[in-house]
Amino acid sequence: LRERLTPTRAGVVLGCLLVAALLLYWVPAARLDDADLDRMGGLGLISVLPLPTLAGAALLVTVFAALLWLRREHKALLLVTLLATVVSLHALPAVIETEPRFPTAWQHLGFIDYIDRTGSAVPDLDARWSWPGFFAAAAFIGRACGVTDFTEVIRWWPTFIQLAYLAPMFLLVRSLRASWRAKWTGIWIFVLCGWVGQDYFSPQGFTYLLYLMFVAILLVWFRAPQVIWTRFRPGEAEVEPANRRQQAVLLMVLVGLYAATVPAHQLTPFVMLGVLAALVLIRRSELRGLPILFGVVAAVWLGFMAEPYWSGHFNELFGGVGGVGSNVSTSVSGRIQGGSSTHKLVLYVRVLLAGSMMTFAVWGWWRRRFHRYRERSLLVLTFVPFLGFGMQSYGGEMALRVFMFALPGAALLAGLALFPRTGATAKEREKNKVSLAPVAALMAGLLLMGGFLVARWGNESFERVRPGEVAAMDYVYAHDRPTVRLLWLSNDTVNDVTPAIPWGAKDMERVDYVPTLAPTDPVLVSSLVKALKDAGPNSYLMINRSQVTYLQMDAGYSAAWESRLIQNLDDRQDLTKVLVNDDATMYALRTQPAGAVEKPDPGPIGPRITWTPWSVIGGLAAVALILLLTAREVVRVAVRPGVRQLRWLQGSFWFSLPLLAVLLASLAQRFLTLN
């Protein structure tokens, strides 16, 4: 213990280099102001970062790779370097930007605001109200803790949630039969590849944490025991010891994690279910009845509780099922078209990073096999999420979600690609002494760090929220009684319906956000005036910096388009400016159209379930089936095997089949008749 706690000379040197890296990174970056950020180009944040900050990022990578070169594992220094890397990568906008970033995070504040004011969900306002678990939990915790303003929460949420992801990742590597270098490298690569951008204040970011916890518990405590030495040694370590009472508690934790995910997000429960089912099929999990239970829970929520969504959007929800080619095309090549040639590089970097990572993972599997290790569990984690392409395009984001869910397994396989040997034999330990893998890790880390800064912050020029835009939205909320319509500029009013403004943070039932076609020729403003008249009284047109930047970067509008558009709108005698600042300009009709302003109509409170005789029978069968299957799994795990137990398990299985048939028939009847 004394030897392990005594710092080595190399450890002291690398600790000093870590401090130098953080000073290089943060001191120049903290001096950036809004004027500097306004100079961002098509590559986003990296285009304005000072050179010392980039050097500090490279030095962070160098320190971690150097720690892998040392003969002894410096756990504390490795952990501090890893945490410093996470904070440096994800807290940068929180420190240098005046307002919390990302428009959709602001919109999610509106969900919390509505629940806090009314205590209810309204599925007609937004499809996400059919999965309100995350928003309800956030509203409850906020009220319990006395939090009334969540803006600072959304500012620091990405950093917090990324740090939280490390805990289940550290638990997950306990299931690997690998060296300490491979484990640390796998987690490090996971951090450097966290550029997908779903870590903002959202149900997806939170349920991803639940997913990581779910797979970690599965692989550490519920894998079937395997023979250690055969022709191929298993890539998994021995199952962590736990008595039956502990296993029963862990089983209920798994059930709780899944039960918390189902009402919170549309996609995550199905990825969890797919991973669990695949592990059972390849005999890497002992929980053979759990996939049926979880499948029933997901089907019941979708068929009953989410009825307001699928009954009105049946084709949107199920139309892409089986269309793998079109879903891949929409998610990948469909997102790289039009716009700035410089900004296209950001999209190409994302595709290149994702493709390289998956290639790296396959190489890791091959290298482990070459060294006589058989990897199966990590292959499941890496490739089962690709089945998502057979579901739907998910608004063109399925490729990003697939990569995000595949990343834990792919990152650990990449770590094994660099350090495939475990050091279990004297021959392996001798080869590890002359390995150049830390140099390869350094080169890979530098490439991933540079790729992260481009892929993660390449959209920051329009994903950034500006102070003037927040002031403009405050003006809208101050004039939304009884309702208001806010027209914003879009290049595609059918498919592009998410504005680059901090929208929806308040009064979501009172403000109607209307996408309005932005004229490519800024002289042709008559269509905008007509759209204002058609919107009716108490309507406004907003031209804001972030949305204009988006049109320039992704749709090819000219750099002078905004100034010319505003000039032509100013020349219209039937328009008047109601708000002007550095970041936003808002117009209204000088003479309001005739008629009364509509009153807010959020729709009936949800969840709304259409009860028919078949639905009642199916609901009762679902409750009985869930209770029976849960009890069956608890008995299998917690009770010592015996003749009576086996008879009860067999009898409960046969009894569950008629209940399952009734439930499936009820769901089929609902989908066919309520569509």
PDB file of N, CA and C in Angstrom, residues 593-627:
ATOM      1  N   PRO A 593     -55.188  42.509 -38.198  1.00  0.00           N
ATOM      2  CA  PRO A 593     -56.339  41.946 -38.914  1.00  0.00           C
ATOM      3  C   PRO A 593     -57.574  41.901 -38.016  1.00  0.00           C
ATOM      4  N   ALA A 594     -58.726  41.924 -38.667  1.00  0.00           N
ATOM      5  CA  ALA A 594     -59.983  41.870 -37.915  1.00  0.00           C
ATOM      6  C   ALA A 594     -60.156  40.491 -37.285  1.00  0.00           C
ATOM      7  N   GLY A 595     -60.932  40.466 -36.226  1.00  0.00           N
ATOM      8  CA  GLY A 595     -61.221  39.207 -35.551  1.00  0.00           C
ATOM      9  C   GLY A 595     -60.605  39.158 -34.165  1.00  0.00           C
ATOM     10  N   ALA A 596     -61.098  38.210 -33.386  1.00  0.00           N
ATOM     11  CA  ALA A 596     -60.631  38.056 -32.011  1.00  0.00           C
ATOM     12  C   ALA A 596     -59.434  37.114 -31.964  1.00  0.00           C
ATOM     13  N   VAL A 597     -58.576  37.371 -31.001  1.00  0.00           N
ATOM     14  CA  VAL A 597     -57.431  36.484 -30.796  1.00  0.00           C
ATOM     15  C   VAL A 597     -57.923  35.179 -30.179  1.00  0.00           C
ATOM     16  N   GLU A 598     -57.434  34.060 -30.719  1.00  0.00           N
ATOM     17  CA  GLU A 598     -57.876  32.766 -30.226  1.00  0.00           C
ATOM     18  C   GLU A 598     -57.471  32.561 -28.775  1.00  0.00           C
ATOM     19  N   LYS A 599     -58.326  31.856 -28.048  1.00  0.00           N
ATOM     20  CA  LYS A 599     -58.010  31.491 -26.675  1.00  0.00           C
ATOM     21  C   LYS A 599     -57.175  30.212 -26.664  1.00  0.00           C
ATOM     22  N   PRO A 600     -56.371  30.013 -25.647  1.00  0.00           N
ATOM     23  CA  PRO A 600     -55.548  28.792 -25.607  1.00  0.00           C
ATOM     24  C   PRO A 600     -56.409  27.538 -25.541  1.00  0.00           C
ATOM     25  N   ASP A 601     -56.044  26.553 -26.351  1.00  0.00           N
ATOM     26  CA  ASP A 601     -56.785  25.293 -26.391  1.00  0.00           C
ATOM     27  C   ASP A 601     -55.785  24.140 -26.426  1.00  0.00           C
ATOM     28  N   PRO A 602     -55.219  23.794 -25.272  1.00  0.00           N
ATOM     29  CA  PRO A 602     -54.199  22.742 -25.260  1.00  0.00           C
ATOM     30  C   PRO A 602     -54.735  21.348 -25.531  1.00  0.00           C
ATOM     31  N   GLY A 603     -56.038  21.163 -25.427  1.00  0.00           N
ATOM     32  CA  GLY A 603     -56.603  19.845 -25.647  1.00  0.00           C
ATOM     33  C   GLY A 603     -56.846  19.119 -24.339  1.00  0.00           C
ATOM     34  N   PRO A 604     -57.457  17.958 -24.419  1.00  0.00           N
ATOM     35  CA  PRO A 604     -57.775  17.201 -23.192  1.00  0.00           C
ATOM     36  C   PRO A 604     -56.524  16.672 -22.510  1.00  0.00           C
ATOM     37  N   ILE A 605     -56.642  16.507 -21.218  1.00  0.00           N
ATOM     38  CA  ILE A 605     -55.530  16.006 -20.410  1.00  0.00           C
ATOM     39  C   ILE A 605     -55.276  14.533 -20.734  1.00  0.00           C
ATOM     40  N   GLY A 606     -54.025  14.162 -20.817  1.00  0.00           N
ATOM     41  CA  GLY A 606     -53.658  12.780 -21.081  1.00  0.00           C
ATOM     42  C   GLY A 606     -53.179  12.072 -19.817  1.00  0.00           C
ATOM     43  N   PRO A 607     -52.934  10.781 -19.887  1.00  0.00           N
ATOM     44  CA  PRO A 607     -53.080   9.965 -21.091  1.00  0.00           C
ATOM     45  C   PRO A 607     -54.540   9.669 -21.423  1.00  0.00           C
ATOM     46  N   ARG A 608     -54.818   9.595 -22.718  1.00  0.00           N
ATOM     47  CA  ARG A 608     -56.179   9.306 -23.162  1.00  0.00           C
ATOM     48  C   ARG A 608     -56.214   7.900 -23.750  1.00  0.00           C
ATOM     49  N   ILE A 609     -57.068   7.092 -23.200  1.00  0.00           N
ATOM     50  CA  ILE A 609     -57.187   5.704 -23.651  1.00  0.00           C
ATOM     51  C   ILE A 609     -58.625   5.466 -24.082  1.00  0.00           C
ATOM     52  N   THR A 610     -58.793   4.977 -25.290  1.00  0.00           N
ATOM     53  CA  THR A 610     -60.123   4.628 -25.786  1.00  0.00           C
ATOM     54  C   THR A 610     -60.457   3.219 -25.307  1.00  0.00           C
ATOM     55  N   TRP A 611     -61.421   3.149 -24.398  1.00  0.00           N
ATOM     56  CA  TRP A 611     -61.760   1.851 -23.817  1.00  0.00           C
ATOM     57  C   TRP A 611     -62.884   1.189 -24.597  1.00  0.00           C
ATOM     58  N   THR A 612     -62.583   0.011 -25.086  1.00  0.00           N
ATOM     59  CA  THR A 612     -63.575  -0.854 -25.725  1.00  0.00           C
ATOM     60  C   THR A 612     -63.583  -2.166 -24.936  1.00  0.00           C
ATOM     61  N   PRO A 613     -64.564  -3.031 -25.172  1.00  0.00           N
ATOM     62  CA  PRO A 613     -64.524  -4.326 -24.465  1.00  0.00           C
ATOM     63  C   PRO A 613     -63.204  -5.072 -24.650  1.00  0.00           C
ATOM     64  N   TRP A 614     -62.661  -5.030 -25.881  1.00  0.00           N
ATOM     65  CA  TRP A 614     -61.383  -5.689 -26.133  1.00  0.00           C
ATOM     66  C   TRP A 614     -60.249  -5.007 -25.359  1.00  0.00           C
ATOM     67  N   SER A 615     -60.294  -3.662 -25.299  1.00  0.00           N
ATOM     68  CA  SER A 615     -59.248  -2.933 -24.585  1.00  0.00           C
ATOM     69  C   SER A 615     -59.275  -3.235 -23.094  1.00  0.00           C
ATOM     70  N   VAL A 616     -60.476  -3.330 -22.514  1.00  0.00           N
ATOM     71  CA  VAL A 616     -60.585  -3.649 -21.090  1.00  0.00           C
ATOM     72  C   VAL A 616     -60.017  -5.035 -20.813  1.00  0.00           C
ATOM     73  N   ILE A 617     -60.400  -6.007 -21.653  1.00  0.00           N
ATOM     74  CA  ILE A 617     -59.885  -7.368 -21.466  1.00  0.00           C
ATOM     75  C   ILE A 617     -58.367  -7.392 -21.634  1.00  0.00           C
ATOM     76  N   GLY A 618     -57.871  -6.677 -22.657  1.00  0.00           N
ATOM     77  CA  GLY A 618     -56.427  -6.626 -22.880  1.00  0.00           C
ATOM     78  C   GLY A 618     -55.691  -5.944 -21.746  1.00  0.00           C
ATOM     79  N   GLY A 619     -56.279  -4.869 -21.179  1.00  0.00           N
ATOM     80  CA  GLY A 619     -55.643  -4.191 -20.051  1.00  0.00           C
ATOM     81  C   GLY A 619     -55.550  -5.075 -18.833  1.00  0.00           C
ATOM     82  N   LEU A 620     -56.633  -5.802 -18.536  1.00  0.00           N
ATOM     83  CA  LEU A 620     -56.602  -6.725 -17.399  1.00  0.00           C
ATOM     84  C   LEU A 620     -55.593  -7.846 -17.619  1.00  0.00           C
ATOM     85  N   ALA A 621     -55.548  -8.352 -18.851  1.00  0.00           N
ATOM     86  CA  ALA A 621     -54.567  -9.398 -19.164  1.00  0.00           C
ATOM     87  C   ALA A 621     -53.147  -8.866 -19.031  1.00  0.00           C
ATOM     88  N   ALA A 622     -52.925  -7.609 -19.421  1.00  0.00           N
ATOM     89  CA  ALA A 622     -51.586  -7.015 -19.316  1.00  0.00           C
ATOM     90  C   ALA A 622     -51.146  -6.905 -17.866  1.00  0.00           C
ATOM     91  N   VAL A 623     -52.033  -6.438 -16.985  1.00  0.00           N
ATOM     92  CA  VAL A 623     -51.687  -6.311 -15.571  1.00  0.00           C
ATOM     93  C   VAL A 623     -51.350  -7.678 -14.984  1.00  0.00           C
ATOM     94  N   ALA A 624     -52.209  -8.671 -15.262  1.00  0.00           N
ATOM     95  CA  ALA A 624     -51.958 -10.013 -14.729  1.00  0.00           C
ATOM     96  C   ALA A 624     -50.664 -10.592 -15.283  1.00  0.00           C
ATOM     97  N   LEU A 625     -50.408 -10.361 -16.565  1.00  0.00           N
ATOM     98  CA  LEU A 625     -49.208 -10.914 -17.202  1.00  0.00           C
ATOM     99  C   LEU A 625     -47.942 -10.280 -16.641  1.00  0.00           C
ATOM    100  N   ILE A 626     -47.942  -8.967 -16.447  1.00  0.00           N
ATOM    101  CA  ILE A 626     -46.761  -8.283 -15.907  1.00  0.00           C
ATOM    102  C   ILE A 626     -46.468  -8.764 -14.490  1.00  0.00           C
ATOM    103  N   LEU A 627     -47.507  -8.882 -13.671  1.00  0.00           N
ATOM    104  CA  LEU A 627     -47.304  -9.364 -12.302  1.00  0.00           C
ATOM    105  C   LEU A 627     -46.795 -10.802 -12.297  1.00  0.00           C
TER     106      LEU A 627
END
